[in-house]
XYZ file of N, CA and C in Angstrom:
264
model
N -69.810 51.491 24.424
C -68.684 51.311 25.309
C -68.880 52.202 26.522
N -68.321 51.428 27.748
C -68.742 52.784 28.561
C -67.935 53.694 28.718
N -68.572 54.806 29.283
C -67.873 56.078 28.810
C -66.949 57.057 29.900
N -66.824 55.677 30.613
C -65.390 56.020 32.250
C -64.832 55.679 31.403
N -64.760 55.125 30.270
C -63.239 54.104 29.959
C -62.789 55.508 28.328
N -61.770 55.320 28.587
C -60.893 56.429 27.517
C -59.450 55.911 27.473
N -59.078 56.390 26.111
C -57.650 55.750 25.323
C -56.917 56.770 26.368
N -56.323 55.412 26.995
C -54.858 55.772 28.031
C -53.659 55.536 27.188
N -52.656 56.619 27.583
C -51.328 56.042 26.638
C -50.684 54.976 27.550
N -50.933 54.525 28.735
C -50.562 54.307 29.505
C -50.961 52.652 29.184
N -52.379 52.574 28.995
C -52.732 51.353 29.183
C -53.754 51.243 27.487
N -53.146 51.268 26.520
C -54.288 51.192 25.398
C -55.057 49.898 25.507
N -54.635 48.842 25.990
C -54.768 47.288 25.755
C -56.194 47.078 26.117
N -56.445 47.926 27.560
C -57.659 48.111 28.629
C -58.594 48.619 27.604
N -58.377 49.594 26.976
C -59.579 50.391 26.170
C -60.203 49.571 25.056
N -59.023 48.723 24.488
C -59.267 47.955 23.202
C -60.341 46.995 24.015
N -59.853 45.948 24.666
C -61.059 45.197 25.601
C -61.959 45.665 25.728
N -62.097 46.986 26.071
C -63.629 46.987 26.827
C -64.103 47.517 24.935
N -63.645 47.671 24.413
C -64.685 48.094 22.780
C -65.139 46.492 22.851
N -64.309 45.337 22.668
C -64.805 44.284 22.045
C -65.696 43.628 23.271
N -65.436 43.797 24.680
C -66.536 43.545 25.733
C -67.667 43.878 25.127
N -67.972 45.130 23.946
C -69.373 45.853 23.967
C -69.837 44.794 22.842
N -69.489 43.943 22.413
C -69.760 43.022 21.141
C -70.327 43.630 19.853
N -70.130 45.136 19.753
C -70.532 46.124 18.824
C -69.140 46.440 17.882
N -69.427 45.870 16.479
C -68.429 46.191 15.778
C -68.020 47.715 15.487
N -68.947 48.671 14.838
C -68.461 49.602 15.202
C -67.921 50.665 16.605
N -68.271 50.133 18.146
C -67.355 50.339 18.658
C -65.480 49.600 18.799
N -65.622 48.372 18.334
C -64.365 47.521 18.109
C -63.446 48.243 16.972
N -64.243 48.679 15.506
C -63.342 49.758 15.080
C -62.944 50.900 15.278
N -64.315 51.896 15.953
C -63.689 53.222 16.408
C -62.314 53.158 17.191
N -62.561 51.999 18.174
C -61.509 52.051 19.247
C -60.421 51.526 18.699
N -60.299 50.597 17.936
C -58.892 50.731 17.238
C -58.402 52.056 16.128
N -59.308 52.428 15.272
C -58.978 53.561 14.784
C -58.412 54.806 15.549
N -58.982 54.922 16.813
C -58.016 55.753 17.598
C -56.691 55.106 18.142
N -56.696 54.091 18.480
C -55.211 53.510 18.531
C -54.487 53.722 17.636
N -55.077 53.544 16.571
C -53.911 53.342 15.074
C -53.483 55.128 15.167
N -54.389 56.005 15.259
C -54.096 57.329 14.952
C -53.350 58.058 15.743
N -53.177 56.970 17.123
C -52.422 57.682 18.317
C -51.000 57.174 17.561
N -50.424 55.824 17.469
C -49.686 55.723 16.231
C -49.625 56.147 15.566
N -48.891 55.841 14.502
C -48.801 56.306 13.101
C -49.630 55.870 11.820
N -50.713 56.223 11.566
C -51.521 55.664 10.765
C -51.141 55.373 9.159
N -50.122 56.380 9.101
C -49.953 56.099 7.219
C -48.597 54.465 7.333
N -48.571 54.550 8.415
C -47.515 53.178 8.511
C -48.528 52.329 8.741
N -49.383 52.149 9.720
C -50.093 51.122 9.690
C -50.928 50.999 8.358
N -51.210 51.963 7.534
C -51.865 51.762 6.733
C -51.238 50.637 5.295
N -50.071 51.361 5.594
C -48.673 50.087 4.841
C -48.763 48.768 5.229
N -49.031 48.658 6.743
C -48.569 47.380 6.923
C -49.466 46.618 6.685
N -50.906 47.006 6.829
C -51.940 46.090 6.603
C -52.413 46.427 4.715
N -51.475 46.969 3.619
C -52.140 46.546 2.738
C -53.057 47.573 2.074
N -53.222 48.883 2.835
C -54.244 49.594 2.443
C -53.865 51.259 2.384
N -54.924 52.088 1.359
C -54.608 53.108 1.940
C -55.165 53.688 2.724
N -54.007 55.393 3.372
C -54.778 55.813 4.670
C -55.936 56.075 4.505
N -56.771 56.439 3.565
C -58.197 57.060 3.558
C -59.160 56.088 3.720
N -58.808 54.896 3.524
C -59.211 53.871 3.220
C -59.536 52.934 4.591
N -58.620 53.664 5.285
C -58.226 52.550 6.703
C -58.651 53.697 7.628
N -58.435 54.996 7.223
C -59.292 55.974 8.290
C -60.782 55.704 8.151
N -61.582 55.396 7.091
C -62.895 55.352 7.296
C -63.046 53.629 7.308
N -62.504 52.868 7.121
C -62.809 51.777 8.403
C -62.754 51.598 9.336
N -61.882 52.370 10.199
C -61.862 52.475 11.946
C -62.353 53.566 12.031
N -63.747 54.222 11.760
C -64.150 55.460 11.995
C -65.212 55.265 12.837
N -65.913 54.147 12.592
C -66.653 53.357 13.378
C -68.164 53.660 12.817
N -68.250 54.204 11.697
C -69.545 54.493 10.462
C -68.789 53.442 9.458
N -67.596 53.122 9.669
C -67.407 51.805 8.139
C -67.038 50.726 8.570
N -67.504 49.939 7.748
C -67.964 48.215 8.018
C -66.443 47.675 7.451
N -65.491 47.527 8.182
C -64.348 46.654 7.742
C -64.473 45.609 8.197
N -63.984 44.686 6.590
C -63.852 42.981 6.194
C -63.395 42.691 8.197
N -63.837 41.312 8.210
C -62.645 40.706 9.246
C -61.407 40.647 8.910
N -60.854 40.372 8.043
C -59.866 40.507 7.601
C -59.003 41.589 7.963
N -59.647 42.941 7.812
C -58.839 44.095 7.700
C -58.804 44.508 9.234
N -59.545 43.373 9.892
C -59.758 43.810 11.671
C -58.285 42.920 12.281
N -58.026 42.183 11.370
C -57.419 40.887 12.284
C -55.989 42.073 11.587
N -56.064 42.053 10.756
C -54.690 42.838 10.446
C -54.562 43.746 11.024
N -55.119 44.898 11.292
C -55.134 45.953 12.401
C -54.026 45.477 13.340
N -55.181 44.878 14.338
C -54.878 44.115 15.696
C -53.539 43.693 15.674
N -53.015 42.823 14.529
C -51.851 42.551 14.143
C -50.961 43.303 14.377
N -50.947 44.841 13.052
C -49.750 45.587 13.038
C -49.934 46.555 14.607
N -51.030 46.349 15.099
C -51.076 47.294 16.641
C -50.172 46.658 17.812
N -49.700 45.335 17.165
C -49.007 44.439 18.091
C -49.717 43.583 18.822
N -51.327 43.314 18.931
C -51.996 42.953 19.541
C -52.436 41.480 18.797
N -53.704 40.414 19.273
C -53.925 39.718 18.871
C -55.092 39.474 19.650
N -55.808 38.650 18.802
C -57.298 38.141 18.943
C -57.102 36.765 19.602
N -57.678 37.079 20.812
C -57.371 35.221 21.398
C -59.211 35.257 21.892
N -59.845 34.423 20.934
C -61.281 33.789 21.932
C -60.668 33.322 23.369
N -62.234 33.456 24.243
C -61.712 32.838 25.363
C -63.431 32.507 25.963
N -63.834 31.423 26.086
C -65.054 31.014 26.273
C -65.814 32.062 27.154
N -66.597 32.561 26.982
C -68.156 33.619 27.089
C -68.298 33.257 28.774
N -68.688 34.453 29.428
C -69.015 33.845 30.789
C -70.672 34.015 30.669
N -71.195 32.655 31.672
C -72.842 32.428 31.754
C -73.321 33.323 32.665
């Protein structure tokens, strides 16, 4: 990810984009794992189903979380996954 870009409280939405711009899953989880932690993580950890230790080392960005546990994230972060066709 590049490394002008940093978790704004201002604008988290921007930071989340540019992780999944990098098409690198473990930057797509680090960068939500710091979202979730700027939140409240033992709630998000409720909402998606899991526990915190569990959901801290999947967004740590060294652990490989299911899609599943990505789409739920995104979910309880208020956010959502919309494809949008690849530019050539």
């Amino acid at each position: 990810m590049n490394q002008d870009t940093s978790l704004s409280t201002d604008n988290p939405d921007s930071y989340i984009a540019a992780a999944f711009e990098t098409d690198d899953p473990a930057s797509i989880a680090k960068a939500l794992g710091e979202l979730a932690r700027r939140r409240n993580m033992s709630k998000l950890a409720k909402d998606v189903g899991m526990n915190r230790s569990a959901l801290y080392r999947a967004l740590s960005g060294d652990g490989n979380p299911e899609f599943a546990t990505i789409l739920k994230v995104v979910k309880a972060l208020g956010l959502k996954l919309t494809p949008v066709p690849a530019a050539n």
